Amino acid sequence: MASEGEISLLVVVVDVNPIWWGQHAQSEPEFTLSKCLDAVMVMGNAHMAMTRTNQLAVIAAHCQDSHFLYPSKRLKGNDDTSSSRDGKYELLSVTNNLIAEEIRDIMSKTELTGNSTDTLLAGSLAKALCYINRISKEVGVAQEIKSRILVIKAADDCALQYMNFMNVIFAAQKQNILIDACVLDSDSGLLQQACDITGGLYLKIPQKVALAQYLLWVFLPDSEQRSLLVLPPPAHVDYRAACFCHRTLIEIGYVCSVCLSIFCNFSPICTTCETAFKIQLPQMVKPKKKKPKLPA
Amino acid sequence: MASLSEEVLLVVKKVRQKKQDGTLYLMAERIAWGPEGKDRFTVSHSYSDIRCQKISPDGKAKVQLQLVLHTGESTTFHFANESTSRKDWEAAKELLQQLLPKFKKKANKELEEKNKMLQEDPVLFQLYKDLVVSQVISAEEFWANRLGGINNGESAACENKQEVGISGAFLADIRPQTDGCNGLRYNLTADIIESIFRTYPAVKQKYKENVPHNLTEKEFWTRFFQSHYFHRDRISTGTQDIFSECARQDEKGLKSLVTQGVKNPMVDLLSLEDKTLDEGYGISSALPSTSHASRTVKESSNFAIIKRFNHHSAMVLAAGSRKRDVPADQASETSSTDGNSRDSDFFQPPLKKVKLQEAIEYEDLQQENRPKTVALNLKKSDRYAHGPVPLQSQQYTTSQDIINSVNYIKHEMSNYKPNLTQVLSSAAASSAIAALSPGGVLMQQVAQQAINQMVPTEIQAELKHLYVAAGELLRHFWTCFPVNTAFLEEKVTKMKSNLERFQITKLRPFQEKIQRQYLSTNLTGHLECMLQAAYSKFHIWQTRRMMRKT
């Protein structure tokens, strides 16, 4: 258990890509974005209810931008929304209401620009890291704060975000922030790498309707408690590099010693930095010429 | 048979060995015995094999000499010559005593080194046990690579030993004690004698000249301590003391030291003067006299002592900085700090410049002389930004689809109210729990990872030893390629047979053992794979060799 006074901050990044959710909601009506958000709320409530000092943040990753669902700017607004009707812990009811309001707001403001259909996941992760950084500074030096990020991913990876993603992953690793991933649809190589590098858990869920159960079982305990539990083992991560000419994943290749670009075939000139290379061919052993014997 | 180039140091006739008469020959590197009348030697031992010699006690009638070898066996020689047996025996014993230590060190050092290595590294010890004791490879092969540095290491170790310096107070440490009857007892240890010789090479020279021809050691030292040379007040008049020459040499040395001066150009000794405020506190007009004649007796004796002390300190410093193994030949010494040798004035000017420069310039403030570098010229730098392309099929969405989806979701979320009591049905929850429990869908790999808990620790340890031994053999094997010399060819064939022997003697029993214990895991698959790769490489090499020959 967390020691007295230790703050545990959980940041949930929810992928609310409207295109993906819209498509899947039509094909699977029993699991919609509402259900997903309900499950996230349940987990958020559970996290905050565990200890008084636990903190929560929820970020929605959209294709246009990333938006904080909680804590939101509306917090400082009106006070009359906070009265709960069922005697719930007030913090929880405030949180839930805020999240609901914000997501309604975001979804109503969705506009189609037609350019990108990909979720801005790298940006959301960066925002999460900045938020964690801010909270740790606000809390002060004496207070210990442990943070982790949980990513609930729906849509596919975007190849254009690769560099940003990797930067975020390494920044998180430096700050000792775990990145967990709960993947709803298709496996994501980037998130697998993120979890492997930062020490988090990666899980692809077989049943979407039981999302809440998976969240509570696997992702609710923090890193100290995870060592005491039997959780799904880490998956094998494909760390193979992609060659620069064809973008295929290769196991053995050629690397230019000047610019470190990777190729699958040897070429005498590196196409990235235009350095010429020489390779020593194995020496050919010349067959000895036998002198013809002179007739005696 | 003794080779012609061997130098025979001593021949002793009528020496019996194993009840046979014969002759004992002591040569430069070995000792040999041949029976009478025959030309060849039946017994021959090189000095490095001999561990020690044993002699029969003086009183016994039989004069015997026993040689004990390192291996434990011993050979006894009986000096049977009636008249000269004692003398022969003594001569042989002395010679052996001188020769054995020379050779002893070398052999012992190797063995010691080997033992030390085995003791320090338990992995090496285990490897040794596995490979050499069980006769897979011979001991020479085992030590061949590891002892590469042993002969170099010896001299390196000697060089790394710190030299013992000379205590400045060694003369004072002698501490004469009164004998009770008007005599003095000086206790001289070997260390003190050595210090005296190192500091005052003149004394060493005298020692060499006179001992043991003219004087015994005791007499020499008695004279030394009696002479005025040793005493405080040196009156270097023309006495017939052997040490008066030393005194003269010392004077000369001191004078040369003074003329040499100090090497450091920044230090100006001459500006220091020993000014004492005599009577009158400096006001009285008595001129300080520096001439010898007007000196009082006390002043001159103080002067002499101080001179002695300075000289002594200079000699001690010089001896300390001189290297130990410089030959005692004084003519070859070129150190300029020694008071008895030449000066080296011509080194002075550049030294001053260097010192001045050091004092003026700072390295960090200089202009940086970085080596010239070539700038990196990237043409297509966006290649780095792209990650690997995912191999999943791209889903095509028409724009109509997109519009539909977005509208749908907008509609759905506009009426969103969190309904947290209906989030999870019990059926869904229980199936999720089942998937997450050990043995469930998501937990398949957990069972597989416990292999190190399934295999008992002794088997694991034995497997580790096998790997270490196999690794060693394979390393020997693979370093033979490319096979260029005849030695490597031989080695490669030998290593292949070693590998086969290893497989039969060690690997097979291990496999059978784990089979008997019903362990289904394939623990030795990788080892077999490595051995197989070595065999196939050998086979390829062999066929190529055949083809080249035909």
PDB file of C-alpha atoms in Angstrom, chain B residues 256-419:
ATOM      1  CA  SER B 256      80.720  19.939  -6.854  1.00  0.00           C
ATOM      2  CA  LEU B 257      77.228  19.907  -5.377  1.00  0.00           C
ATOM      3  CA  VAL B 258      77.631  23.452  -4.255  1.00  0.00           C
ATOM      4  CA  THR B 259      78.844  24.601  -7.629  1.00  0.00           C
ATOM      5  CA  GLN B 260      75.965  22.852  -9.309  1.00  0.00           C
ATOM      6  CA  GLY B 261      73.402  24.708  -7.364  1.00  0.00           C
ATOM      7  CA  VAL B 262      69.733  24.067  -7.472  1.00  0.00           C
ATOM      8  CA  LYS B 263      68.031  23.061 -10.687  1.00  0.00           C
ATOM      9  CA  ASN B 264      64.931  25.117 -10.207  1.00  0.00           C
ATOM     10  CA  PRO B 265      65.580  28.540 -11.780  1.00  0.00           C
ATOM     11  CA  MET B 266      62.856  30.077  -9.687  1.00  0.00           C
ATOM     12  CA  VAL B 267      64.651  29.398  -6.472  1.00  0.00           C
ATOM     13  CA  ASP B 268      67.474  31.717  -5.628  1.00  0.00           C
ATOM     14  CA  LEU B 269      69.423  30.220  -2.768  1.00  0.00           C
ATOM     15  CA  LEU B 270      72.091  32.800  -2.728  1.00  0.00           C
ATOM     16  CA  SER B 271      69.779  35.507  -1.550  1.00  0.00           C
ATOM     17  CA  LEU B 272      69.346  33.652   1.723  1.00  0.00           C
ATOM     18  CA  GLU B 273      71.967  34.408   4.235  1.00  0.00           C
ATOM     19  CA  ASP B 274      72.453  33.128   7.653  1.00  0.00           C
ATOM     20  CA  LYS B 275      72.397  36.354   9.502  1.00  0.00           C
ATOM     21  CA  THR B 276      72.602  36.128  13.226  1.00  0.00           C
ATOM     22  CA  LEU B 277      72.321  39.083  15.440  1.00  0.00           C
ATOM     23  CA  ASP B 278      75.522  38.924  17.331  1.00  0.00           C
ATOM     24  CA  GLU B 279      76.345  40.988  20.270  1.00  0.00           C
ATOM     25  CA  GLY B 280      75.151  44.513  19.906  1.00  0.00           C
ATOM     26  CA  TYR B 281      71.970  43.652  18.054  1.00  0.00           C
ATOM     27  CA  GLY B 282      73.361  44.643  14.738  1.00  0.00           C
ATOM     28  CA  ILE B 283      74.268  48.126  15.776  1.00  0.00           C
ATOM     29  CA  SER B 284      77.818  47.414  16.741  1.00  0.00           C
ATOM     30  CA  SER B 285      80.213  47.746  13.956  1.00  0.00           C
ATOM     31  CA  ALA B 286      81.927  44.403  14.287  1.00  0.00           C
ATOM     32  CA  LEU B 287      82.326  43.044  10.795  1.00  0.00           C
ATOM     33  CA  PRO B 288      81.179  39.491  10.317  1.00  0.00           C
ATOM     34  CA  SER B 289      84.254  37.621   9.300  1.00  0.00           C
ATOM     35  CA  THR B 290      83.966  34.844   6.852  1.00  0.00           C
ATOM     36  CA  SER B 291      87.558  33.830   6.516  1.00  0.00           C
ATOM     37  CA  HIS B 292      88.610  30.525   7.923  1.00  0.00           C
ATOM     38  CA  ALA B 293      91.347  31.843  10.096  1.00  0.00           C
ATOM     39  CA  SER B 294      89.298  34.058  12.333  1.00  0.00           C
ATOM     40  CA  ARG B 295      86.754  31.448  13.086  1.00  0.00           C
ATOM     41  CA  THR B 296      86.490  30.234  16.577  1.00  0.00           C
ATOM     42  CA  VAL B 297      86.892  26.567  17.314  1.00  0.00           C
ATOM     43  CA  LYS B 298      83.259  26.186  18.119  1.00  0.00           C
ATOM     44  CA  GLU B 299      82.175  27.835  14.901  1.00  0.00           C
ATOM     45  CA  SER B 300      84.362  25.627  12.820  1.00  0.00           C
ATOM     46  CA  SER B 301      83.116  22.474  14.484  1.00  0.00           C
ATOM     47  CA  ASN B 302      79.534  23.629  13.914  1.00  0.00           C
ATOM     48  CA  PHE B 303      80.472  24.386  10.390  1.00  0.00           C
ATOM     49  CA  ALA B 304      81.907  20.907   9.989  1.00  0.00           C
ATOM     50  CA  ILE B 305      78.815  19.243  11.406  1.00  0.00           C
ATOM     51  CA  ILE B 306      76.489  21.209   9.224  1.00  0.00           C
ATOM     52  CA  LYS B 307      78.614  20.377   6.240  1.00  0.00           C
ATOM     53  CA  ARG B 308      78.502  16.720   7.191  1.00  0.00           C
ATOM     54  CA  PHE B 309      74.754  16.790   7.593  1.00  0.00           C
ATOM     55  CA  ASN B 310      74.209  18.480   4.278  1.00  0.00           C
ATOM     56  CA  HIS B 311      76.415  16.015   2.559  1.00  0.00           C
ATOM     57  CA  HIS B 312      74.726  13.093   4.242  1.00  0.00           C
ATOM     58  CA  SER B 313      71.272  14.297   3.236  1.00  0.00           C
ATOM     59  CA  ALA B 314      72.377  14.896  -0.310  1.00  0.00           C
ATOM     60  CA  MET B 315      73.798  11.375  -0.494  1.00  0.00           C
ATOM     61  CA  VAL B 316      70.655   9.829   0.944  1.00  0.00           C
ATOM     62  CA  LEU B 317      68.480  11.647  -1.565  1.00  0.00           C
ATOM     63  CA  ALA B 318      70.749  10.711  -4.400  1.00  0.00           C
ATOM     64  CA  ALA B 319      70.761   7.091  -3.406  1.00  0.00           C
ATOM     65  CA  GLY B 320      66.998   7.048  -3.137  1.00  0.00           C
ATOM     66  CA  SER B 321      66.469   8.434  -6.565  1.00  0.00           C
ATOM     67  CA  ARG B 322      69.043   6.242  -8.161  1.00  0.00           C
ATOM     68  CA  LYS B 323      67.594   3.091  -9.684  1.00  0.00           C
ATOM     69  CA  ARG B 324      68.324  -0.108  -7.864  1.00  0.00           C
ATOM     70  CA  ASP B 325      69.849  -2.107 -10.622  1.00  0.00           C
ATOM     71  CA  VAL B 326      72.271   0.433 -11.906  1.00  0.00           C
ATOM     72  CA  PRO B 327      75.676  -1.234 -11.838  1.00  0.00           C
ATOM     73  CA  ALA B 328      77.956  -0.191  -9.072  1.00  0.00           C
ATOM     74  CA  ASP B 329      80.458   1.073 -11.532  1.00  0.00           C
ATOM     75  CA  GLN B 330      80.667   4.690 -10.646  1.00  0.00           C
ATOM     76  CA  ALA B 331      81.977   5.749 -13.948  1.00  0.00           C
ATOM     77  CA  SER B 332      78.706   4.908 -15.615  1.00  0.00           C
ATOM     78  CA  GLU B 333      76.572   6.948 -13.285  1.00  0.00           C
ATOM     79  CA  THR B 334      75.257  10.042 -14.844  1.00  0.00           C
ATOM     80  CA  SER B 335      72.876  11.235 -12.216  1.00  0.00           C
ATOM     81  CA  SER B 336      73.671  14.760 -11.498  1.00  0.00           C
ATOM     82  CA  THR B 337      72.348  14.873  -7.990  1.00  0.00           C
ATOM     83  CA  ASP B 338      75.034  12.562  -6.699  1.00  0.00           C
ATOM     84  CA  GLY B 339      77.732  14.565  -5.028  1.00  0.00           C
ATOM     85  CA  ASN B 340      80.456  12.377  -6.408  1.00  0.00           C
ATOM     86  CA  SER B 341      79.696  12.596 -10.056  1.00  0.00           C
ATOM     87  CA  ARG B 342      79.799  15.156 -12.759  1.00  0.00           C
ATOM     88  CA  ASP B 343      77.459  18.024 -13.013  1.00  0.00           C
ATOM     89  CA  SER B 344      75.052  18.622 -15.835  1.00  0.00           C
ATOM     90  CA  ASP B 345      74.968  22.308 -16.409  1.00  0.00           C
ATOM     91  CA  PHE B 346      73.841  22.117 -19.947  1.00  0.00           C
ATOM     92  CA  PHE B 347      70.343  21.181 -18.863  1.00  0.00           C
ATOM     93  CA  GLN B 348      69.645  24.480 -17.213  1.00  0.00           C
ATOM     94  CA  PRO B 349      68.441  27.038 -19.785  1.00  0.00           C
ATOM     95  CA  PRO B 350      65.511  25.105 -21.310  1.00  0.00           C
ATOM     96  CA  LEU B 351      64.323  24.124 -17.865  1.00  0.00           C
ATOM     97  CA  LYS B 352      63.976  27.726 -16.847  1.00  0.00           C
ATOM     98  CA  LYS B 353      61.992  28.517 -19.933  1.00  0.00           C
ATOM     99  CA  VAL B 354      59.642  25.668 -19.308  1.00  0.00           C
ATOM    100  CA  LYS B 355      59.083  26.735 -15.745  1.00  0.00           C
ATOM    101  CA  LEU B 356      58.420  30.299 -16.744  1.00  0.00           C
ATOM    102  CA  GLN B 357      55.960  29.213 -19.349  1.00  0.00           C
ATOM    103  CA  GLU B 358      54.152  27.003 -16.936  1.00  0.00           C
ATOM    104  CA  ALA B 359      53.767  29.878 -14.544  1.00  0.00           C
ATOM    105  CA  ILE B 360      52.445  32.269 -17.168  1.00  0.00           C
ATOM    106  CA  GLU B 361      50.119  30.273 -19.361  1.00  0.00           C
ATOM    107  CA  TYR B 362      46.926  28.469 -18.580  1.00  0.00           C
ATOM    108  CA  GLU B 363      45.850  25.625 -20.786  1.00  0.00           C
ATOM    109  CA  ASP B 364      42.145  26.332 -20.662  1.00  0.00           C
ATOM    110  CA  LEU B 365      42.545  29.907 -21.753  1.00  0.00           C
ATOM    111  CA  GLN B 366      44.324  29.033 -24.939  1.00  0.00           C
ATOM    112  CA  GLN B 367      42.601  28.919 -28.238  1.00  0.00           C
ATOM    113  CA  GLU B 368      40.985  25.647 -28.813  1.00  0.00           C
ATOM    114  CA  ASN B 369      42.654  23.475 -31.360  1.00  0.00           C
ATOM    115  CA  ARG B 370      39.914  21.079 -32.120  1.00  0.00           C
ATOM    116  CA  PRO B 371      40.654  18.657 -34.869  1.00  0.00           C
ATOM    117  CA  LYS B 372      39.061  19.457 -38.164  1.00  0.00           C
ATOM    118  CA  THR B 373      35.759  17.699 -38.607  1.00  0.00           C
ATOM    119  CA  VAL B 374      33.684  17.026 -41.640  1.00  0.00           C
ATOM    120  CA  ALA B 375      30.156  18.367 -41.501  1.00  0.00           C
ATOM    121  CA  LEU B 376      27.329  15.902 -41.798  1.00  0.00           C
ATOM    122  CA  ASN B 377      25.434  16.399 -45.005  1.00  0.00           C
ATOM    123  CA  LEU B 378      22.008  14.781 -44.922  1.00  0.00           C
ATOM    124  CA  LYS B 379      19.967  14.747 -48.069  1.00  0.00           C
ATOM    125  CA  LYS B 380      16.871  12.945 -46.961  1.00  0.00           C
ATOM    126  CA  SER B 381      16.565  13.565 -43.292  1.00  0.00           C
ATOM    127  CA  ASP B 382      12.855  12.892 -43.117  1.00  0.00           C
ATOM    128  CA  ARG B 383      13.634   9.213 -43.336  1.00  0.00           C
ATOM    129  CA  TYR B 384      14.541   9.225 -39.688  1.00  0.00           C
ATOM    130  CA  ALA B 385      11.152  10.506 -38.704  1.00  0.00           C
ATOM    131  CA  HIS B 386       9.220   7.611 -40.095  1.00  0.00           C
ATOM    132  CA  GLY B 387       8.562   4.612 -38.006  1.00  0.00           C
ATOM    133  CA  PRO B 388       8.050   1.165 -39.373  1.00  0.00           C
ATOM    134  CA  VAL B 389       4.952   0.796 -41.471  1.00  0.00           C
ATOM    135  CA  PRO B 390       2.422  -1.360 -39.718  1.00  0.00           C
ATOM    136  CA  LEU B 391       1.629  -4.462 -41.634  1.00  0.00           C
ATOM    137  CA  GLN B 392      -2.070  -4.302 -40.951  1.00  0.00           C
ATOM    138  CA  SER B 393      -4.373  -3.749 -43.831  1.00  0.00           C
ATOM    139  CA  GLN B 394      -5.476  -0.219 -44.247  1.00  0.00           C
ATOM    140  CA  GLN B 395      -9.149   0.219 -43.831  1.00  0.00           C
ATOM    141  CA  TYR B 396     -10.620   2.388 -46.392  1.00  0.00           C
ATOM    142  CA  THR B 397     -13.308   4.717 -45.309  1.00  0.00           C
ATOM    143  CA  THR B 398     -15.249   6.735 -47.748  1.00  0.00           C
ATOM    144  CA  SER B 399     -16.016  10.270 -46.871  1.00  0.00           C
ATOM    145  CA  GLN B 400     -19.650   9.414 -46.668  1.00  0.00           C
ATOM    146  CA  ASP B 401     -18.838   6.871 -44.035  1.00  0.00           C
ATOM    147  CA  ILE B 402     -16.963   9.437 -42.089  1.00  0.00           C
ATOM    148  CA  ILE B 403     -19.765  11.905 -42.158  1.00  0.00           C
ATOM    149  CA  ASN B 404     -22.237   9.275 -41.099  1.00  0.00           C
ATOM    150  CA  SER B 405     -20.097   8.126 -38.209  1.00  0.00           C
ATOM    151  CA  VAL B 406     -19.505  11.573 -36.927  1.00  0.00           C
ATOM    152  CA  ASN B 407     -23.145  12.458 -37.026  1.00  0.00           C
ATOM    153  CA  TYR B 408     -24.066   9.269 -35.267  1.00  0.00           C
ATOM    154  CA  ILE B 409     -21.654   9.820 -32.471  1.00  0.00           C
ATOM    155  CA  LYS B 410     -22.653  13.395 -32.079  1.00  0.00           C
ATOM    156  CA  HIS B 411     -26.194  12.363 -31.724  1.00  0.00           C
ATOM    157  CA  GLU B 412     -25.366   9.682 -29.250  1.00  0.00           C
ATOM    158  CA  MET B 413     -23.229  11.802 -27.037  1.00  0.00           C
ATOM    159  CA  SER B 414     -25.561  14.741 -26.930  1.00  0.00           C
ATOM    160  CA  ASN B 415     -27.794  12.744 -24.637  1.00  0.00           C
ATOM    161  CA  TYR B 416     -25.034  11.220 -22.609  1.00  0.00           C
ATOM    162  CA  LYS B 417     -25.742  10.692 -18.963  1.00  0.00           C
ATOM    163  CA  PRO B 418     -23.430   8.530 -16.932  1.00  0.00           C
ATOM    164  CA  ASN B 419     -25.200   5.419 -15.801  1.00  0.00           C
TER     165      ASN B 419
END
